[in-house]
Amino acid sequence: MTTEYKLRRGDGKRIVMTRAQIMEDLRAGTADAAELGSIPQLTEDELDKLADILTAPGRMVGVEEGMEVPVTHDIGTIRLDGDQGNSGVGIPASRLVGMMFHERALGADTMELGHIDYSFKPVKPIIAQEMQAMEVCQQNMIVPLLYGAMPNMGLYYTPDGPCENPGDLMKAFKIKEAQDSTMKAAEHLTRDMVWIMQRMMRSGADGVNFDTTAAAGDGDFYATLKAVKTLRQEFPEMFIEVGMAGELVLGMHGEVEYDGKLLAGLWPHEQVEMVAKAGASIFGPVVNTSTSRSSPWNLARAVTFVKAAVKASPIPCHVNMGMGVGGIPMFETPTIDAVSRASKAMVEVAGVDGI
Amino acid sequence: MTTADTAKIELFDAMTSVKKDRVLAAVKDARSVMKPTEIIDALAVGMQEVGTRFERGKLFLPHVISAADAMNAAVAVLDKDLPRDGAGKQLPSVVIGTIEGDVHDIGKTIVSTMLQCAGYDVHDLGRDVPSRTFLDTVKEHDARLVGMSALMTTTMRNQMEVIGLLKEEGLRPKVKVMVGGAPATQAWADKIGADGYGENASIAVRKANELLQVGEVTQ
């Protein structure tokens, strides 16, 4: 009788597959990424290695000795305090306590201070509080401490912001007006992100993490690249991490360019070139998980994209691994079997510099 | 000299260029060698290609909308020559919105726009929409489908509430329900008794067509 292995589907459901079925899905997954991104497929040896990782008997796996990489957490500041609604565990703890736990007990190599709203715009009215929090945290912590938030350009559109919502304009076939509104929102966003980070740097921050960049599409990406460039010029030594929102930059504007390159439709290996050129220190590639496909399909696809990004990147790549990204199922609290396997694959096959 | 074959190629190329002027010029040329229904069919093939390129990240939302705008303009030009039985047939009403407590609407807007481009009568309620508003709008427009988006695990449970309200009001048998958003999955749709789930905008439109038994239209 053929041996069967317990694996996961992209929505977290348990599935059972033979090694032959796993190999078939691995090949299909890498082929999908290769076709979409015009990048090389993984080799048969690499696919065999992924199959070995997926079928390893232990409930969780780890990287080989000597291949350890730095790890960091975006939501670490509120991971303990938050409830299940934001992936926390509901233990009352301040942001400082949350970060220090990650630094001293949970093995995080860098951390970030972030506010519960976790977007740049809502930080503006509470900047004094955030500056004070950064200063106190820096006095207590050793690991590099960044300030983290999402660019989240959607907050600059009506009804939250001053710019007309491009979605509404486009539905009325007002394409030019929608594009103009996107660029106006991008100006506001760049200005706010720079303003906030100038103040956080004065409070002792080691740098910034732009988290879920390009969530609102190519305009959001453009605004972030401009902010990176401005900050790099003003603070040559600061750490700037740019993590993406998804595998593809959505073309909500469709024609916006940065440094002569169209931003819409860029895949991770193309995104990183722009991010590095703007002056970032670390790139966080994202590959989305398909909830209807198996973990072998998703993992091979994610590793293919990330491997290409690592190869193209002149700066370290710290891959995003978590709920619904990096070959990990879309699950509120992703299971350790899936998380550890996907993470090992990213380090040992894709060659990432960190997670 | 324009033949039916060359006209078809130009209609396809014009549609995939997503330029309204070029589409209208192609339609004008094609009218001498093709019937209006054949011209619309040829444009629909081009529109399908636009949808495929959107799905593959080669074309983007503004391009899809420009193509839909061009398609509408072309159909308006041809309308008076179309056989009356099927001319200008409107697809069913659809109500769509991001669920109460959730302000994320970019994904929902893409789906909403794609449904509109596919010919549905879309009533987009925006974001942070109270459950009762979904119900009232369904009644007001005699909608056949409700689409609900949620980006957060904390808000997605409100999708269940709308389904409950539709049941309470006796509307559930005639109104299909689709759910979407980052944390939504087919398993979630099954769990709360929704009829469908779309992993992306293109799949959502296909799923809506299936649920409402609408043939491939301009999508």
XYZ file of C-alpha atoms in Angstrom:
574
model
C 0.000 0.000 0.000
C 1.312 3.475 -0.905
C 2.274 5.653 2.042
C 0.045 8.677 2.504
C 0.999 11.931 4.196
C -1.171 14.320 6.144
C -0.905 17.806 4.671
C -2.978 20.990 4.480
C -5.076 22.715 1.896
C -4.731 26.485 1.540
C -7.701 27.036 3.849
C -6.089 24.918 6.575
C -8.171 21.790 6.016
C -6.361 18.482 6.495
C -5.742 16.578 3.265
C -3.989 13.278 2.569
C -1.624 12.815 -0.385
C 0.839 10.255 -1.683
C 4.383 11.302 -2.561
C 3.516 11.040 -6.252
C 0.563 13.380 -5.785
C 2.732 15.765 -3.807
C 5.325 15.851 -6.598
C 2.607 16.471 -9.155
C 1.285 19.471 -7.195
C 4.791 20.778 -6.554
C 5.478 20.751 -10.301
C 2.169 22.488 -11.047
C 2.801 25.136 -8.384
C 6.274 26.042 -9.587
C 5.040 26.076 -13.189
C 2.272 28.540 -12.286
C 4.715 30.986 -10.663
C 7.204 30.602 -13.507
C 4.557 31.339 -16.103
C 3.098 34.344 -14.270
C 6.411 35.947 -13.375
C 8.456 34.809 -16.392
C 10.958 33.315 -13.961
C 12.687 29.915 -13.803
C 10.876 26.907 -12.351
C 12.422 25.105 -9.402
C 14.665 22.164 -10.362
C 13.667 18.548 -9.745
C 16.224 18.427 -6.910
C 14.629 21.437 -5.273
C 11.163 19.954 -5.674
C 12.428 16.702 -4.102
C 13.766 18.736 -1.204
C 10.366 20.427 -0.779
C 8.699 17.006 -0.842
C 11.120 15.794 1.862
C 10.264 18.809 4.011
C 6.531 18.329 3.513
C 6.668 14.615 4.332
C 9.059 14.845 7.294
C 7.588 12.751 10.110
C 7.796 15.281 12.955
C 4.859 17.548 13.708
C 7.176 20.514 13.246
C 10.521 20.898 11.502
C 13.471 23.295 11.769
C 16.259 24.506 9.535
C 19.522 22.641 9.306
C 22.239 23.707 11.717
C 24.107 26.718 10.400
C 21.197 27.908 8.279
C 19.433 29.912 10.989
C 18.160 33.330 9.905
C 16.959 36.430 11.770
C 13.279 36.568 12.600
C 11.123 39.546 13.412
C 7.462 40.187 14.143
C 5.305 43.019 12.944
C 2.481 42.708 15.434
C 4.788 41.698 18.292
C 3.969 44.786 20.288
C 0.381 43.694 20.766
C 0.695 39.952 20.193
C 0.269 39.216 23.879
C -2.313 41.866 24.677
C -4.479 41.439 21.607
C -7.313 38.972 21.501
C -8.018 36.397 18.801
C -9.494 39.139 16.672
C -6.018 40.348 15.857
C -4.076 37.125 16.347
C -3.138 37.877 19.955
C -3.463 35.659 22.981
C -5.374 38.000 25.289
C -2.803 38.405 28.065
C -2.898 41.952 29.437
C 0.511 43.438 28.662
C 1.792 46.803 27.568
C 3.464 47.270 24.202
C 6.833 47.450 25.930
C 6.202 44.167 27.765
C 5.072 42.559 24.508
C 8.243 43.615 22.745
C 10.531 42.652 25.611
C 8.952 39.197 25.765
C 9.696 38.781 22.066
C 13.261 40.031 22.533
C 14.162 38.072 25.671
C 11.931 35.005 25.680
C 10.691 34.337 22.174
C 13.866 34.823 20.145
C 12.949 37.813 17.994
C 16.033 39.417 16.457
C 14.429 42.767 15.688
C 11.135 44.266 16.745
C 8.940 47.168 15.866
C 6.770 49.515 17.836
C 3.347 49.789 16.281
C 0.060 51.369 17.235
C -3.177 49.398 17.445
C -4.528 51.212 14.333
C -1.320 50.240 12.549
C -1.582 52.770 9.722
C 0.542 55.896 9.377
C -2.307 58.384 9.084
C -3.904 57.725 12.507
C -0.478 58.202 14.124
C -0.403 61.898 13.218
C -2.670 63.106 16.055
C -0.910 60.902 18.625
C 2.640 61.505 17.450
C 3.770 62.834 20.853
C 2.551 59.644 22.551
C 4.285 57.454 19.980
C 7.535 59.419 20.281
C 7.487 58.986 24.042
C 6.710 55.276 23.727
C 9.618 54.839 21.306
C 11.997 56.580 23.663
C 10.942 54.452 26.641
C 11.157 51.240 24.593
C 14.607 52.122 23.298
C 15.796 52.704 26.870
C 14.725 49.172 27.804
C 15.531 47.130 24.722
C 18.637 45.881 22.969
C 17.524 44.532 19.579
C 17.013 46.971 16.694
C 13.634 48.597 17.218
C 11.822 49.978 14.188
C 8.585 51.916 13.984
C 6.021 49.957 11.989
C 2.795 50.857 10.235
C 0.933 50.333 6.980
C 0.949 53.031 4.279
C -2.759 52.181 3.780
C -3.513 54.813 1.158
C -7.216 53.954 1.309
C -7.442 56.232 4.344
C -6.868 59.246 2.094
C -9.981 58.554 0.035
C -13.526 59.608 0.871
C -15.138 59.237 3.340
C -11.960 59.020 5.461
C -9.801 61.461 3.561
C -9.750 64.441 1.230
C -9.444 62.634 -2.126
C -12.338 61.244 -4.121
C -12.476 57.460 -4.072
C -11.002 56.194 -7.371
C -13.210 53.124 -7.126
C -16.315 55.289 -7.263
C -14.886 57.460 -10.030
C -13.933 54.475 -12.155
C -17.372 52.969 -11.840
C -18.640 56.203 -13.383
C -16.036 55.715 -16.170
C -14.084 58.747 -14.939
C -10.702 57.125 -15.434
C -8.604 60.293 -15.662
C -10.223 61.749 -12.543
C -9.602 58.461 -10.707
C -5.937 58.508 -11.683
C -5.587 62.146 -10.608
C -7.188 61.334 -7.270
C -4.760 58.448 -6.763
C -1.774 60.699 -7.333
C -3.165 63.339 -4.994
C -3.639 60.731 -2.252
C -0.089 59.492 -2.888
C 1.257 62.995 -2.226
C -0.591 63.166 1.105
C 0.635 59.702 2.054
C 4.294 60.377 1.266
C 4.198 63.627 3.206
C 2.623 61.994 6.279
C 4.940 58.983 6.328
C 8.017 61.177 6.076
C 6.697 63.582 8.740
C 5.952 60.756 11.172
C 9.281 59.004 10.638
C 11.272 62.219 11.007
C 9.807 62.482 14.492
C 10.224 58.816 15.358
C 13.868 58.972 14.309
C 14.363 61.957 16.607
C 12.960 59.762 19.395
C 15.584 57.099 18.882
C 13.962 54.705 16.398
C 16.420 52.482 14.544
C 14.305 52.665 11.431
C 10.947 51.969 9.868
C 8.939 49.018 8.651
C 6.538 49.889 5.843
C 4.151 46.976 6.275
C 1.695 45.758 3.608
C 3.007 48.220 1.066
C 0.905 48.623 -2.095
C -2.260 47.349 -0.406
C -4.098 50.141 -2.236
C -2.285 49.427 -5.481
C 0.393 51.086 -7.550
C -0.230 54.589 -6.110
C 0.365 53.258 -2.599
C 3.622 51.654 -3.779
C 4.689 54.876 -5.495
C 4.044 56.937 -2.354
C 6.067 54.503 -0.254
C 9.010 54.454 -2.662
C 9.087 58.240 -2.590
C 8.994 58.240 1.216
C 11.842 55.704 1.295
C 13.936 57.861 -0.991
C 13.328 61.004 1.068
C 14.046 59.276 4.373
C 17.197 57.647 3.026
C 18.518 61.036 1.979
C 17.780 62.552 5.373
C 18.842 59.543 7.487
C 21.622 57.663 5.660
C 22.047 55.123 8.498
C 18.419 54.234 9.244
C 17.036 50.745 8.624
C 14.200 50.821 6.143
C 12.196 47.666 5.660
C 9.578 47.507 2.901
C 7.219 44.574 3.188
C 4.599 44.033 0.534
C 0.843 43.464 0.773
C 0.572 40.909 -2.003
C 2.497 39.130 -4.721
C 1.369 41.489 -7.498
C 1.213 45.285 -7.448
C -2.398 46.017 -8.359
C -2.882 48.623 -11.044
C -5.524 50.804 -9.435
C -4.000 53.714 -11.377
C -2.508 51.525 -14.062
C 0.020 53.937 -15.489
C 2.033 55.326 -12.582
C 5.794 54.985 -12.961
C 8.704 55.221 -10.566
C 12.137 55.915 -11.987
C 10.784 55.252 -15.473
C 9.275 51.863 -14.645
C 5.572 51.009 -14.628
C 4.642 49.874 -11.124
C 1.395 48.067 -11.886
C 1.839 44.366 -12.443
C 5.247 43.991 -10.806
C 5.995 40.586 -9.267
C 8.288 40.173 -6.218
C 11.547 39.879 -8.192
C 10.652 43.132 -9.976
C 9.332 44.909 -6.875
C 12.617 44.407 -5.046
C 14.562 46.272 -7.718
C 12.387 49.340 -7.174
C 12.535 49.029 -3.389
C 16.322 48.728 -3.367
C 16.722 51.579 -5.829
C 14.645 53.849 -3.576
C 17.046 53.138 -0.722
C 15.486 50.422 1.461
C 17.682 48.133 3.567
C 15.383 45.080 3.628
C 12.675 43.784 1.294
C 9.759 41.671 2.496
C 8.352 39.653 -0.404
C 4.818 38.281 -0.181
C 3.272 35.406 -2.089
C -0.423 34.779 -1.617
C -1.830 31.394 -0.687
C -4.622 29.922 -2.781
C -7.198 28.540 -0.351
C -8.409 25.891 -2.774
C -4.978 24.404 -3.582
C -2.818 21.996 -1.620
C 0.164 22.991 0.504
C 2.610 21.432 -2.016
C 1.145 23.555 -4.818
C 1.172 26.718 -2.711
C 4.619 26.122 -1.262
C 6.303 25.385 -4.587
C 4.679 28.458 -6.085
C 5.709 30.693 -3.175
C 9.276 29.375 -3.075
C 9.623 29.893 -6.841
C 8.613 33.541 -6.586
C 10.716 34.235 -3.506
C 13.776 32.451 -4.853
C 13.629 34.702 -7.923
C 13.272 37.768 -5.695
C 16.261 36.740 -3.571
C 18.327 36.205 -6.711
C 17.389 39.602 -8.156
C 17.791 41.465 -4.878
C 20.812 43.577 -3.952
C 19.446 43.872 -0.377
C 18.451 41.207 2.194
C 15.044 39.588 1.679
C 12.986 38.839 4.796
C 9.997 36.886 3.515
C 6.538 37.433 4.964
C 5.354 34.192 6.554
C 1.958 33.963 8.191
C -1.776 33.740 7.716
C -2.403 33.224 4.003
C 1.073 34.080 2.709
C 4.334 32.275 1.962
C 2.684 28.902 1.336
C 1.013 28.975 4.764
C -2.748 28.344 4.937
C -5.274 31.127 5.399
C -6.020 30.332 8.993
C -6.546 32.599 11.992
C -3.698 30.978 13.904
C -1.714 29.053 11.291
C -0.763 25.554 12.373
C 2.823 24.855 13.385
C 3.178 21.932 10.954
C 2.471 24.244 8.023
C 4.364 27.280 9.345
C 7.545 25.404 10.206
C 7.621 23.490 6.910
C 7.039 26.576 4.795
C 9.647 28.520 6.775
C 12.274 25.790 6.408
C 11.588 25.657 2.666
C 11.980 29.414 2.334
C 15.353 29.334 4.076
C 16.798 26.172 2.554
C 15.403 26.347 -0.987
C 14.480 29.991 -1.656
C 17.543 31.229 0.250
C 15.876 34.048 2.172
C 17.962 36.158 4.552
C 15.312 36.394 7.237
C 11.675 35.866 8.131
C -10.579 46.034 -48.505
C -12.439 45.101 -45.311
C -13.698 41.528 -45.131
C -15.556 39.855 -42.275
C -12.325 38.152 -41.224
C -10.216 41.317 -41.182
C -13.021 43.202 -39.431
C -13.158 40.540 -36.719
C -9.419 40.823 -36.149
C -9.624 44.609 -35.943
C -12.570 44.435 -33.506
C -10.562 42.092 -31.272
C -7.422 44.230 -31.479
C -9.398 47.417 -30.860
C -11.064 45.965 -27.787
C -7.802 44.701 -26.309
C -6.252 48.142 -26.937
C -9.001 49.381 -24.529
C -9.352 52.571 -26.585
C -12.931 53.695 -27.178
C -12.165 55.694 -30.339
C -10.472 52.706 -31.928
C -13.338 50.383 -30.980
C -15.931 52.748 -32.461
C -13.890 53.106 -35.637
C -13.603 49.327 -35.914
C -17.360 48.976 -35.410
C -18.004 51.557 -38.122
C -15.827 49.655 -40.594
C -17.286 46.284 -39.604
C -20.894 47.314 -40.173
C -20.528 47.042 -43.937
C -19.496 43.372 -43.767
C -20.940 42.006 -40.497
C -24.319 41.846 -38.782
C -24.658 43.834 -35.524
C -24.943 40.648 -33.469
C -21.759 39.286 -35.083
C -19.956 42.524 -34.272
C -21.038 42.303 -30.633
C -19.904 38.677 -30.480
C -16.496 39.657 -31.873
C -16.187 42.485 -29.352
C -17.174 40.090 -26.560
C -14.268 37.815 -27.530
C -11.960 40.817 -27.185
C -13.546 41.681 -23.842
C -12.938 38.138 -22.634
C -9.283 38.526 -23.572
C -9.168 41.780 -21.576
C -10.528 39.821 -18.591
C -7.894 37.119 -19.052
C -5.090 39.691 -19.206
C -6.467 41.351 -16.070
C -6.423 37.993 -14.294
C -2.801 37.441 -15.310
C -1.679 40.900 -14.147
C -1.077 42.221 -17.656
C -3.954 44.703 -17.719
C -5.426 46.607 -14.773
C -8.720 47.891 -13.467
C -8.718 51.213 -15.372
C -8.077 49.244 -18.578
C -10.953 46.848 -17.902
C -13.250 49.781 -17.245
C -12.108 51.591 -20.385
C -12.818 48.431 -22.359
C -16.260 48.120 -20.766
C -16.936 51.764 -21.571
C -15.940 51.142 -25.187
C -18.143 48.045 -25.312
C -21.127 50.007 -23.983
C -20.549 52.744 -26.555
C -20.335 50.191 -29.360
C -23.535 48.456 -28.265
C -25.277 51.857 -28.084
C -24.236 52.545 -31.701
C -25.508 49.140 -32.838
C -28.618 49.090 -30.669
C -31.121 50.388 -33.205
C -30.154 47.645 -35.669
C -30.326 44.818 -33.132
C -33.205 42.336 -33.110
C -35.589 43.596 -30.391
C -35.962 40.312 -28.489
C -32.512 40.374 -26.896
C -31.430 43.992 -27.313
C -30.183 45.790 -24.269
C -31.077 42.934 -21.930
C -30.013 43.827 -18.384
C -28.602 41.147 -16.137
C -30.068 40.734 -12.629
C -29.546 43.189 -9.796
C -26.696 42.547 -7.429
C -26.155 44.160 -4.024
C -22.570 44.309 -2.823
C -20.743 45.889 0.082
C -18.161 45.537 2.819
C -19.730 44.297 6.001
C -20.406 46.443 9.080
C -17.323 47.282 11.160
C -14.969 46.831 8.236
C -13.657 49.779 6.214
C -11.637 47.856 3.633
C -13.195 48.253 0.236
C -10.541 47.962 -2.462
C -11.091 44.263 -3.172
C -14.840 44.707 -2.974
C -14.642 47.637 -5.412
C -12.721 45.525 -7.911
C -15.371 42.789 -7.746
C -18.158 45.343 -7.934
C -16.621 46.969 -11.000
C -16.004 43.644 -12.705
C -19.645 42.649 -12.124
C -20.738 45.978 -13.583
C -18.481 45.425 -16.577
C -20.064 41.999 -16.977
C -23.457 43.641 -17.358
C -24.998 43.262 -13.917
C -27.114 46.003 -12.353
C -24.773 46.571 -9.411
C -25.770 48.394 -6.235
C -22.508 48.988 -4.405
C -23.217 50.016 -0.812
C -19.613 50.901 -0.028
C -18.040 49.831 3.221
C -19.015 49.482 6.860
C -22.518 48.620 5.707
C -25.065 47.743 8.418
C -26.582 44.288 7.917
C -30.077 45.734 7.702
C -29.017 47.973 4.780
C -28.099 44.911 2.725
C -31.582 43.558 3.334
C -33.372 46.822 2.552
C -31.443 47.274 -0.696
C -32.187 43.714 -1.787
C -35.886 44.427 -1.313
C -35.718 47.825 -3.007
C -34.080 46.506 -6.165
C -35.410 42.966 -6.134
C -31.797 41.782 -6.161
C -30.948 38.180 -6.956
C -27.508 38.153 -5.413
C -25.792 39.643 -2.362
C -22.009 39.913 -2.232
C -20.329 40.622 1.101
C -16.691 41.400 1.698
C -14.702 41.386 4.943
C -10.989 41.830 5.441
C -10.875 40.998 9.107
C -11.631 37.878 11.085
C -13.400 40.109 13.604
C -15.894 41.406 11.057
C -16.426 38.415 8.798
C -18.937 36.946 11.226
C -21.323 39.779 10.258
C -21.699 37.986 6.923
C -23.570 35.346 8.885
C -25.912 37.984 10.283
C -27.000 39.131 6.824
C -27.721 35.545 5.812
C -29.805 35.214 8.990
C -31.769 38.369 8.134
C -32.432 37.136 4.597
C -33.795 33.910 6.085
C -35.945 35.749 8.625
C -37.527 37.811 5.871
C -38.151 34.743 3.703
C -35.846 36.066 0.955
C -33.132 33.441 1.163
C -34.591 30.998 -1.414
C -34.517 33.590 -4.183
C -31.381 35.496 -3.238
C -27.962 33.921 -3.726
C -25.210 34.916 -1.309
C -21.515 35.208 -2.075
C -18.753 36.030 0.395
C -15.216 37.231 -0.162
C -12.287 39.067 1.404
C -8.874 38.011 2.608
C -9.891 35.728 5.506
C -12.872 34.194 3.679
C -12.521 30.712 2.225
C -14.805 28.137 0.632
C -14.868 26.389 4.016
C -16.108 29.620 5.627
C -18.744 30.033 2.908
C -19.894 26.454 3.515
C -19.920 26.950 7.269
C -22.176 30.008 7.226
C -24.426 28.713 4.468
C -23.354 31.075 1.674
C -23.828 29.885 -1.899
C -20.453 30.901 -3.210
C -16.985 32.250 -2.585
C -14.660 33.893 -5.064
C -10.932 33.841 -4.478
C -10.414 36.779 -6.821
C -12.529 39.167 -8.888
C -12.544 37.067 -12.047
C -13.577 33.942 -10.165
C -16.240 35.948 -8.339
C -17.817 37.014 -11.637
C -17.714 33.452 -12.976
C -19.261 32.191 -9.743
C -22.011 34.843 -9.942
C -22.738 33.772 -13.527
C -22.988 30.152 -12.401
C -25.213 30.897 -9.435
C -27.569 33.085 -11.455
C -27.329 30.783 -14.465
C -26.134 33.601 -16.662
C -24.109 32.631 -19.713
C -20.710 34.168 -20.356
C -21.484 37.751 -21.137
C -19.080 40.537 -21.800
C -16.667 39.458 -19.105
